[in-house]
Structure formats: C-alpha cells, structure tokens
C-alpha cells in the first residue's frame, strides 16, 4: 500500500503531457502517435483517455474478468487467495466468490494468480484457477471448480501440478482461446538465468504457454493442433516455448492472436505475439532476451519469433523493470479506438499504446500514453469485462476504468 490518504472512488488525476493536475472525473492522458490499420497508415492518433477510479480497497489485485454470463458483475482476483465480486455500483461483495486462502501459498511472486471462466459458464458453472499450493512447497496448480445452486462447490478437480523450484517466475495467467482451449502461462521457475535450460526445452512445462482441452479426456485432453504436437519429445500440453515469465497475456477475440507480456531479466521487456496455427513457436528465452543473444549464449534469431515490442530497462528517466501485458480494445461502447492495445510497466508506472494490427504484423511502434500517479500505486494488471471494456489494477488496491475523455 502507498502511504497517505486514499483518493475517493470517482476522483481523478488529469495527465496532459508532463502536467499533472488534480481533477474530478478521471485520469486523463494525452495519446499521440502514428498508428496503422493493416499495412496502411491512418495518421496520428489524437486521443485523451480517462482512467476513473471504479473501486478501491482490494488487497493486491492481480486480475479482473467477467464471467461471460451476461452479468455486469466483475470478478477480481486477490493474490492472497480470494476472488471477490465487484458490482456495477463499485461495491465489493462482503462474501468472497471463492476463498482459497487455506490452500494458497502467498509469498513473493506466489499466490492465486489466474482465473478463467469456461466459455459456457452460464450453463455449466465451470471455472478454472491457477495458484501456488500451500501443500507441496508452492507447486503451481491448475484446478477446476464449479458453481451450483448459486454457490461455489469447494471440492477441487486438479488438472495439473507443476513442481516449484523457486518463489519467482510463476507466470500465472489463464484464458480461453477462440477455439475453447484453456491457455496457461508458466514461467521458467528460476531465480535468474534459467540454469536448467527450461526455456528451450519443449519436454518441460516451465517457460511455456500451455494449451489444454478441458472438455474432453481426464483430467483433460491434448489438442491435436497444439504448437508442439508434431514433436514426439515434447510434452503435448506445450503450445509455445521460450517465455521467461509470461505474467499477463490476452487473447484477441476477433483474430485469435495471443498477446503476451513476457517479463525480462537484465535489459529488455517484451510483448510477444502468438499467431494462430504457429508450429513449434519459440520466443527466444533463455538464449535470447528481447532482440539480443542473452549473455553471449549461442543464438540464431531466425530460430525464434522476435518480440513485436521490446523496451529497455534504461529507457526514460524512471527505470523500467516488469512489463504488464494488456488487451486489444474490442468493446462496443467505443471508449477507446478499436484495435488499440494498452500495456504498462510495473516499476516506472508508464503506460503505452499501440495498434493491434502492428502487433499482428510483428513489429509495433508504441507511444507513451501516460503515467500512473504515485498516489494510486503501481500497475499490476489490466482487466476486461464481458462488454470488452478495459481496466487497470494497481498494487494499492485500485480498479481504474478506462474511457475516452470529452474533447477540450
């Protein structure tokens, strides 16, 4: 938590270029830059974005998502082991939707890290979580729960357990892709340098994006079109390799592309893009970091998918350290330009924007869109609701809604 008085819900900070002014309606940021639609320039983007405090009082929120059930309720994951329901009025339900504190090891980067509702949740009540187990020395577990008669059945169906080797690099994001397969981001499990070489080993579940068919098989089936399905030495669950710590990723509901924020180590942070149908995709770690060979290791960039965006820790006046992957805007309300991708950095609080079409073409030119004010904490995650509206969550417990400010 940051020190000092918490700004009230509905208050704001206006950010326009380098001028910060206390305001009443949101946090407004000037966004300007050259964006592309496909391969054709569309001219500079001139947009003011308002980030309004929707709710406060969460404890280390790491994800916000809708349940896809036609409800306007939003579900917020707290790292300590709770999922809490956030109503349309900005009020947090007193009773947690899910309480796993007795099963979750919350320490350093460990905790309850991921939540994904089944695409047919409204009919089958199924949802999935990723967390660090209190039992088993912090092993990463992916488990299923169900809702019946209006309440969560606390009996747990565990799909997968991945042994823990450190307190760091857990990844943690869960999401369903456009084909109904469950994706899971898993870090390399090391404290640094990937000494076991998991990053380039498709036989390991670490340093990967996993893809599971949770509607077939027991406890799941292997999708036959997984990225490493043709490699007999690979684990069938592995869909992509070469990820150091894929803390947050998102699936483009229109195109099926996966946008991955992979946290770097020494010099670079990156946004990687997984193209639907890619075969044996590698994003480079741990022989590469960003566009560079890592610490002199043997490296042929042609063997790996280059990041669509890479930024250096030393860029800017404030040091960057950990990328917070975001979402492409596809909402119907028009609160942002369609196909705008937002992402941020945890340490510096910088927020950037880029055109999704640029990401999908493999190289984007992002622009700085703002700075999270210190009194609101540091960005930990973006979120999305059932209407496609975007949010930003901070480590000081805020949920910030993102919308376009009126001109002037």
Short mmCIF file of C-alpha atoms in Angstrom, two decimals:
data_model
loop_
_atom_site.label_atom_id
_atom_site.label_comp_id
_atom_site.label_asym_id
_atom_site.label_seq_id
_atom_site.Cartn_x
_atom_site.Cartn_y
_atom_site.Cartn_z
CA UNK A 1 0.00 0.00 0.00
CA UNK A 2 1.17 3.52 -0.65
CA UNK A 3 1.38 5.98 2.19
CA UNK A 4 -1.11 8.80 2.71
CA UNK A 5 -4.84 9.29 2.22
CA UNK A 6 -6.58 7.10 -0.37
CA UNK A 7 -8.29 9.12 -3.12
CA UNK A 8 -12.06 8.53 -3.10
CA UNK A 9 -13.83 6.43 -5.70
CA UNK A 10 -14.72 8.66 -8.67
CA UNK A 11 -11.83 11.07 -8.08
CA UNK A 12 -9.13 11.56 -10.67
CA UNK A 13 -5.82 12.87 -11.78
CA UNK A 14 -5.58 14.64 -15.14
CA UNK A 15 -2.38 13.92 -17.09
CA UNK A 16 -1.69 16.01 -20.20
CA UNK A 17 1.89 15.75 -21.47
CA UNK A 18 4.05 16.46 -18.39
CA UNK A 19 1.42 18.43 -16.44
CA UNK A 20 -0.41 16.65 -13.62
CA UNK A 21 -3.50 18.32 -12.20
CA UNK A 22 -5.98 17.04 -9.62
CA UNK A 23 -9.43 16.72 -11.18
CA UNK A 24 -12.88 15.29 -10.56
CA UNK A 25 -13.80 12.86 -13.30
CA UNK A 26 -10.91 10.53 -14.09
CA UNK A 27 -7.28 10.28 -15.00
CA UNK A 28 -6.87 11.80 -18.44
CA UNK A 29 -3.88 11.12 -20.65
CA UNK A 30 -2.86 12.57 -24.00
CA UNK A 31 -2.09 9.84 -26.52
CA UNK A 32 -0.46 10.80 -29.79
CA UNK A 33 1.40 8.80 -32.39
CA UNK A 34 1.33 7.10 -35.75
CA UNK A 35 -0.98 4.07 -35.87
CA UNK A 36 -1.51 1.61 -38.67
CA UNK A 37 -4.63 -0.19 -39.89
CA UNK A 38 -3.25 -3.31 -41.52
CA UNK A 39 -0.34 -2.01 -43.59
CA UNK A 40 -1.84 1.40 -44.36
CA UNK A 41 -1.00 4.48 -42.24
CA UNK A 42 -4.07 6.08 -40.70
CA UNK A 43 -2.42 9.26 -39.45
CA UNK A 44 -1.59 10.31 -35.89
CA UNK A 45 -3.86 9.21 -33.09
CA UNK A 46 -5.17 12.12 -31.04
CA UNK A 47 -6.92 10.70 -28.01
CA UNK A 48 -7.47 11.67 -24.40
CA UNK A 49 -8.04 8.69 -22.16
CA UNK A 50 -9.81 8.95 -18.83
CA UNK A 51 -8.99 6.46 -16.10
CA UNK A 52 -11.66 6.68 -13.44
CA UNK A 53 -11.43 5.09 -10.02
CA UNK A 54 -14.12 2.42 -10.14
CA UNK A 55 -13.31 0.75 -6.82
CA UNK A 56 -10.77 0.78 -4.01
CA UNK A 57 -9.93 -1.44 -1.09
CA UNK A 58 -8.70 -4.62 -2.76
CA UNK A 59 -5.60 -6.34 -1.41
CA UNK A 60 -3.00 -6.90 -4.15
CA UNK A 61 -5.46 -7.37 -7.04
CA UNK A 62 -3.86 -9.26 -9.93
CA UNK A 63 -6.75 -9.81 -12.38
CA UNK A 64 -10.22 -8.56 -13.28
CA UNK A 65 -12.51 -10.51 -15.59
CA UNK A 66 -16.14 -11.05 -16.44
CA UNK A 67 -17.84 -14.43 -16.33
CA UNK A 68 -19.38 -14.27 -19.79
CA UNK A 69 -22.82 -14.86 -18.36
CA UNK A 70 -24.48 -11.61 -19.42
CA UNK A 71 -23.99 -10.11 -15.97
CA UNK A 72 -22.29 -6.77 -15.45
CA UNK A 73 -20.52 -8.14 -12.37
CA UNK A 74 -16.75 -8.24 -12.45
CA UNK A 75 -14.57 -10.72 -10.60
CA UNK A 76 -11.30 -9.55 -9.05
CA UNK A 77 -8.53 -11.96 -8.05
CA UNK A 78 -6.51 -11.12 -4.96
CA UNK A 79 -3.10 -12.76 -4.74
CA UNK A 80 -3.67 -13.86 -1.15
CA UNK A 81 -6.26 -16.39 -2.35
CA UNK A 82 -9.62 -14.64 -2.78
CA UNK A 83 -11.87 -14.00 -5.77
CA UNK A 84 -14.20 -11.10 -5.00
CA UNK A 85 -17.24 -9.91 -6.90
CA UNK A 86 -17.35 -6.23 -7.87
CA UNK A 87 -20.85 -4.92 -8.54
CA UNK A 88 -21.93 -2.33 -11.07
CA UNK A 89 -22.11 0.24 -8.28
CA UNK A 90 -18.43 -0.21 -7.44
CA UNK A 91 -19.24 -2.04 -4.19
CA UNK A 92 -17.25 -5.16 -3.32
CA UNK A 93 -19.35 -8.06 -2.06
CA UNK A 94 -18.70 -8.86 1.59
CA UNK A 95 -18.71 -12.60 0.90
CA UNK A 96 -15.90 -13.78 -1.39
CA UNK A 97 -16.96 -15.58 -4.55
CA UNK A 98 -14.09 -18.02 -3.85
CA UNK A 99 -11.85 -18.34 -0.79
CA UNK A 100 -8.73 -20.46 -1.24
CA UNK A 101 -6.60 -18.88 1.47
CA UNK A 102 -6.22 -22.22 3.24
CA UNK A 103 -4.78 -23.76 0.04
CA UNK A 104 -2.80 -20.87 -1.44
CA UNK A 105 0.81 -20.09 -0.57
CA UNK A 106 1.02 -16.30 -0.84
CA UNK A 107 4.67 -15.35 -0.69
CA UNK A 108 6.73 -13.14 -3.04
CA UNK A 109 5.51 -13.99 -6.57
CA UNK A 110 3.47 -16.95 -5.37
CA UNK A 111 -0.25 -16.84 -4.74
CA UNK A 112 -3.59 -17.06 -6.53
CA UNK A 113 -2.58 -15.73 -9.94
CA UNK A 114 -5.10 -16.75 -12.59
CA UNK A 115 -8.84 -17.18 -13.17
CA UNK A 116 -10.78 -18.11 -16.31
CA UNK A 117 -14.48 -18.82 -16.65
CA UNK A 118 -15.49 -21.53 -19.11
CA UNK A 119 -16.99 -20.08 -22.32
CA UNK A 120 -20.25 -21.82 -21.37
CA UNK A 121 -20.09 -20.88 -17.69
CA UNK A 122 -23.69 -19.64 -17.68
CA UNK A 123 -24.82 -23.21 -18.47
CA UNK A 124 -22.19 -25.42 -16.84
CA UNK A 125 -20.89 -23.29 -13.92
CA UNK A 126 -17.27 -24.31 -14.58
CA UNK A 127 -14.27 -22.09 -13.93
CA UNK A 128 -10.52 -22.57 -13.54
CA UNK A 129 -7.80 -21.13 -11.33
CA UNK A 130 -4.00 -21.18 -11.23
CA UNK A 131 -2.32 -20.86 -7.84
CA UNK A 132 0.73 -21.75 -5.74
CA UNK A 133 -0.10 -24.62 -3.43
CA UNK A 134 0.40 -24.25 0.30
CA UNK A 135 0.99 -28.00 0.32
CA UNK A 136 3.74 -29.25 -1.95
CA UNK A 137 6.22 -26.41 -1.40
CA UNK A 138 4.47 -23.88 -3.61
CA UNK A 139 3.93 -26.07 -6.66
CA UNK A 140 1.80 -24.44 -9.36
CA UNK A 141 -1.66 -25.99 -9.60
CA UNK A 142 -4.29 -25.56 -12.32
CA UNK A 143 -7.66 -26.60 -10.95
CA UNK A 144 -11.35 -26.59 -11.80
CA UNK A 145 -14.27 -25.55 -9.61
CA UNK A 146 -17.99 -25.39 -10.31
CA UNK A 147 -20.88 -23.22 -9.24
CA UNK A 148 -24.14 -24.96 -8.33
CA UNK A 149 -27.28 -23.62 -6.69
CA UNK A 150 -25.74 -20.15 -6.60
CA UNK A 151 -22.64 -21.13 -4.61
CA UNK A 152 -19.18 -22.45 -5.42
CA UNK A 153 -18.66 -26.15 -4.76
CA UNK A 154 -15.35 -26.06 -2.91
CA UNK A 155 -14.41 -29.57 -3.99
CA UNK A 156 -11.48 -29.14 -6.35
CA UNK A 157 -10.68 -31.05 -9.52
CA UNK A 158 -6.98 -30.64 -10.09
CA UNK A 159 -5.91 -30.75 -13.72
CA UNK A 160 -2.17 -30.25 -13.48
CA UNK A 161 0.58 -29.68 -10.94
CA UNK A 162 3.96 -28.19 -11.87
CA UNK A 163 6.76 -28.54 -9.26
CA UNK A 164 8.21 -25.35 -7.81
CA UNK A 165 11.92 -24.59 -7.79
CA UNK A 166 11.83 -21.01 -6.51
CA UNK A 167 9.50 -18.29 -5.32
CA UNK A 168 9.80 -16.46 -8.64
CA UNK A 169 8.76 -16.56 -12.31
CA UNK A 170 5.38 -18.25 -11.91
CA UNK A 171 3.62 -16.67 -14.87
CA UNK A 172 0.05 -17.27 -13.77
CA UNK A 173 -2.40 -16.09 -16.43
CA UNK A 174 -5.30 -18.28 -17.60
CA UNK A 175 -7.60 -17.56 -20.56
CA UNK A 176 -9.65 -19.45 -23.11
CA UNK A 177 -8.70 -19.05 -26.75
CA UNK A 178 -11.16 -18.59 -29.60
CA UNK A 179 -11.36 -22.37 -30.08
CA UNK A 180 -12.38 -23.01 -26.48
CA UNK A 181 -8.99 -24.32 -25.31
CA UNK A 182 -7.61 -23.27 -21.93
CA UNK A 183 -4.29 -21.39 -22.14
CA UNK A 184 -1.91 -21.12 -19.17
CA UNK A 185 1.25 -19.00 -18.93
CA UNK A 186 4.02 -20.68 -16.90
CA UNK A 187 7.34 -19.04 -16.03
CA UNK A 188 10.76 -20.70 -16.08
CA UNK A 189 10.64 -21.27 -12.31
CA UNK A 190 14.17 -19.96 -11.67
CA UNK A 191 15.60 -17.05 -9.74
CA UNK A 192 17.59 -15.97 -12.80
CA UNK A 193 19.42 -17.11 -15.95
CA UNK A 194 17.24 -20.24 -16.40
CA UNK A 195 20.05 -22.57 -15.22
CA UNK A 196 18.10 -25.73 -16.08
CA UNK A 197 17.52 -24.60 -19.66
CA UNK A 198 13.75 -24.91 -19.41
CA UNK A 199 13.21 -22.03 -21.81
CA UNK A 200 14.19 -24.05 -24.87
CA UNK A 201 13.02 -27.47 -23.69
CA UNK A 202 9.56 -28.46 -25.01
CA UNK A 203 9.69 -31.53 -22.77
CA UNK A 204 9.37 -29.18 -19.77
CA UNK A 205 6.15 -27.49 -18.70
CA UNK A 206 8.13 -24.50 -17.45
CA UNK A 207 8.78 -21.36 -19.54
CA UNK A 208 5.79 -22.16 -21.73
CA UNK A 209 2.32 -21.32 -22.88
CA UNK A 210 0.24 -24.46 -22.24
CA UNK A 211 -2.97 -25.34 -24.09
CA UNK A 212 -5.49 -27.83 -22.67
CA UNK A 213 -8.81 -29.22 -23.88
CA UNK A 214 -10.81 -29.22 -20.66
CA UNK A 215 -13.98 -30.55 -22.31
CA UNK A 216 -12.51 -33.94 -23.25
CA UNK A 217 -10.32 -36.53 -21.62
CA UNK A 218 -9.47 -36.89 -17.94
CA UNK A 219 -8.35 -34.65 -16.43
CA UNK A 220 -8.01 -33.01 -19.87
CA UNK A 221 -7.14 -33.85 -23.48
CA UNK A 222 -4.26 -32.65 -25.64
CA UNK A 223 -5.48 -30.53 -28.58
CA UNK A 224 -4.07 -32.14 -31.74
CA UNK A 225 -3.21 -28.73 -33.20
CA UNK A 226 -1.01 -27.63 -30.30
CA UNK A 227 2.18 -25.89 -31.35
CA UNK A 228 4.44 -28.84 -30.48
CA UNK A 229 2.01 -31.63 -31.40
CA UNK A 230 4.40 -32.90 -34.08
CA UNK A 231 7.40 -33.14 -31.73
CA UNK A 232 7.44 -36.60 -30.17
CA UNK A 233 9.89 -35.47 -27.49
CA UNK A 234 7.72 -32.54 -26.36
CA UNK A 235 5.03 -32.52 -23.72
CA UNK A 236 1.74 -32.48 -25.57
CA UNK A 237 0.40 -29.61 -23.43
CA UNK A 238 3.12 -27.26 -24.68
CA UNK A 239 1.84 -24.73 -27.20
CA UNK A 240 4.82 -22.33 -27.22
CA UNK A 241 8.23 -22.16 -25.52
CA UNK A 242 10.86 -19.52 -24.78
CA UNK A 243 8.93 -17.45 -22.20
CA UNK A 244 10.73 -16.28 -19.06
CA UNK A 245 7.76 -15.04 -17.02
CA UNK A 246 4.54 -14.55 -19.02
CA UNK A 247 2.80 -12.71 -16.20
CA UNK A 248 -0.20 -11.40 -18.20
CA UNK A 249 -1.38 -12.30 -21.69
CA UNK A 250 -4.63 -11.84 -23.60
CA UNK A 251 -6.50 -13.44 -26.48
CA UNK A 252 -7.83 -11.29 -29.32
CA UNK A 253 -11.48 -12.33 -29.62
CA UNK A 254 -11.62 -11.27 -33.27
CA UNK A 255 -8.40 -12.70 -34.67
CA UNK A 256 -7.32 -15.41 -32.21
CA UNK A 257 -3.86 -13.88 -31.75
CA UNK A 258 -2.35 -14.13 -28.26
CA UNK A 259 -0.55 -11.02 -26.95
CA UNK A 260 1.99 -11.99 -24.27
CA UNK A 261 3.74 -9.64 -21.86
CA UNK A 262 6.95 -11.52 -21.00
CA UNK A 263 8.92 -10.10 -18.08
CA UNK A 264 12.63 -9.81 -18.86
CA UNK A 265 15.73 -10.16 -16.71
CA UNK A 266 18.70 -7.92 -17.37
CA UNK A 267 17.97 -5.48 -20.15
CA UNK A 268 14.69 -5.99 -22.02
CA UNK A 269 10.94 -6.29 -21.53
CA UNK A 270 8.84 -7.56 -24.40
CA UNK A 271 5.41 -8.07 -25.92
CA UNK A 272 5.26 -11.28 -27.94
CA UNK A 273 2.53 -12.30 -30.37
CA UNK A 274 1.47 -15.89 -30.99
CA UNK A 275 -0.15 -16.28 -34.40
CA UNK A 276 -2.96 -18.87 -34.64
CA UNK A 277 -1.67 -22.10 -36.14
CA UNK A 278 2.01 -21.42 -35.46
CA UNK A 279 4.13 -24.59 -35.40
CA UNK A 280 6.76 -25.07 -32.69
CA UNK A 281 6.90 -21.37 -31.77
CA UNK A 282 9.77 -20.18 -29.59
CA UNK A 283 10.02 -16.66 -28.18
CA UNK A 284 13.73 -16.99 -27.50
CA UNK A 285 14.29 -17.23 -23.75
CA UNK A 286 16.81 -18.17 -22.43
CA UNK A 287 19.16 -17.91 -25.38
CA UNK A 288 17.63 -14.54 -26.21
CA UNK A 289 16.30 -11.56 -24.29
CA UNK A 290 14.46 -9.05 -26.45
CA UNK A 291 16.27 -8.91 -29.81
CA UNK A 292 19.66 -9.78 -28.25
CA UNK A 293 21.51 -13.01 -27.56
CA UNK A 294 21.42 -13.46 -23.78
CA UNK A 295 24.81 -13.16 -22.05
CA UNK A 296 26.74 -14.49 -25.03
CA UNK A 297 24.76 -17.71 -25.37
CA UNK A 298 24.61 -19.36 -28.77
CA UNK A 299 21.75 -17.64 -30.52
CA UNK A 300 20.28 -17.63 -34.03
CA UNK A 301 17.45 -15.07 -34.06
CA UNK A 302 15.98 -16.81 -37.12
CA UNK A 303 15.06 -19.76 -34.88
CA UNK A 304 12.78 -17.63 -32.70
CA UNK A 305 9.84 -15.26 -33.01
CA UNK A 306 11.08 -11.72 -32.46
CA UNK A 307 9.15 -9.56 -29.99
CA UNK A 308 6.63 -7.22 -31.57
CA UNK A 309 7.65 -4.69 -28.91
CA UNK A 310 10.82 -4.59 -26.82
CA UNK A 311 11.80 -1.80 -24.45
CA UNK A 312 14.95 -1.39 -22.39
CA UNK A 313 15.13 -1.12 -18.61
CA UNK A 314 17.23 2.02 -19.01
CA UNK A 315 14.77 3.88 -21.27
CA UNK A 316 13.36 7.12 -19.84
CA UNK A 317 14.01 8.98 -16.62
CA UNK A 318 12.46 6.27 -14.44
CA UNK A 319 13.83 2.74 -14.69
CA UNK A 320 11.54 0.09 -16.13
CA UNK A 321 11.56 -3.45 -14.77
CA UNK A 322 8.49 -5.61 -15.44
CA UNK A 323 6.09 -5.46 -18.36
CA UNK A 324 2.36 -5.69 -17.61
CA UNK A 325 0.72 -7.17 -20.69
CA UNK A 326 -2.69 -5.80 -21.62
CA UNK A 327 -5.56 -6.16 -24.06
CA UNK A 328 -6.65 -5.03 -27.50
CA UNK A 329 -9.83 -2.99 -27.23
CA UNK A 330 -12.85 -4.62 -28.93
CA UNK A 331 -15.69 -3.14 -26.87
CA UNK A 332 -18.95 -1.90 -28.38
CA UNK A 333 -19.14 1.25 -26.24
CA UNK A 334 -16.35 2.97 -28.17
CA UNK A 335 -14.46 4.10 -25.08
CA UNK A 336 -11.20 3.55 -26.97
CA UNK A 337 -10.41 3.30 -30.68
CA UNK A 338 -10.97 -0.23 -31.92
CA UNK A 339 -7.83 -2.38 -32.07
CA UNK A 340 -5.91 -0.21 -29.58
CA UNK A 341 -3.54 -2.26 -27.41
CA UNK A 342 -2.53 -0.97 -23.97
CA UNK A 343 0.28 -2.24 -21.75
CA UNK A 344 2.37 -0.85 -18.87
CA UNK A 345 5.48 -1.25 -16.73
CA UNK A 346 5.27 -2.09 -13.04
CA UNK A 347 8.28 -0.14 -11.76
CA UNK A 348 8.03 3.06 -13.78
CA UNK A 349 4.23 3.17 -13.99
CA UNK A 350 4.47 4.11 -17.67
CA UNK A 351 1.51 3.20 -19.88
CA UNK A 352 1.93 2.67 -23.62
CA UNK A 353 -0.45 2.17 -26.53
CA UNK A 354 -0.02 0.53 -29.92
CA UNK A 355 -2.22 -0.56 -32.78
CA UNK A 356 -3.10 -4.24 -32.63
CA UNK A 357 -2.64 -4.54 -36.39
CA UNK A 358 1.00 -3.54 -35.92
CA UNK A 359 1.46 -6.25 -33.30
CA UNK A 360 -0.03 -8.83 -35.64
CA UNK A 361 2.40 -7.77 -38.35
CA UNK A 362 5.28 -8.47 -35.97
CA UNK A 363 6.60 -5.00 -35.20
CA UNK A 364 4.77 -2.17 -33.44
CA UNK A 365 5.72 1.43 -32.78
CA UNK A 366 4.19 2.15 -29.37
CA UNK A 367 3.66 5.60 -27.93
CA UNK A 368 3.72 6.68 -24.30
CA UNK A 369 0.15 7.33 -23.23
CA UNK A 370 0.60 8.29 -19.61
CA UNK A 371 1.95 7.72 -16.15
CA UNK A 372 0.15 6.08 -13.25
CA UNK A 373 0.21 8.67 -10.44
CA UNK A 374 2.21 7.57 -7.41
CA UNK A 375 -0.77 8.03 -5.09
CA UNK A 376 -2.61 5.26 -6.94
CA UNK A 377 0.24 2.76 -6.69
CA UNK A 378 1.91 0.70 -9.40
CA UNK A 379 0.13 -1.12 -12.23
CA UNK A 380 -0.15 -4.86 -11.60
CA UNK A 381 -2.60 -5.98 -14.26
CA UNK A 382 -5.06 -4.90 -16.89
CA UNK A 383 -8.55 -6.35 -16.83
CA UNK A 384 -11.52 -6.80 -19.13
CA UNK A 385 -15.25 -7.23 -18.51
CA UNK A 386 -17.94 -9.00 -20.50
CA UNK A 387 -18.57 -5.89 -22.60
CA UNK A 388 -14.94 -5.66 -23.67
CA UNK A 389 -14.22 -2.61 -21.52
CA UNK A 390 -10.70 -2.31 -20.14
CA UNK A 391 -9.47 -1.69 -16.59
CA UNK A 392 -6.16 -1.13 -14.83
CA UNK A 393 -5.43 -2.63 -11.39
CA UNK A 394 -2.78 -1.29 -9.03
CA UNK A 395 -0.90 -2.77 -6.10
CA UNK A 396 -2.53 -0.19 -3.83
CA UNK A 397 -5.87 -1.86 -4.36
CA UNK A 398 -7.49 0.33 -7.03
CA UNK A 399 -9.56 -0.71 -10.01
CA UNK A 400 -9.42 2.01 -12.68
CA UNK A 401 -11.88 2.07 -15.56
CA UNK A 402 -10.61 3.29 -18.94
CA UNK A 403 -12.71 5.53 -21.18
CA UNK A 404 -12.33 8.37 -23.65
CA UNK A 405 -12.45 11.87 -22.21
CA UNK A 406 -14.55 14.63 -23.75
CA UNK A 407 -12.59 16.95 -26.06
CA UNK A 408 -11.26 20.19 -24.68
#
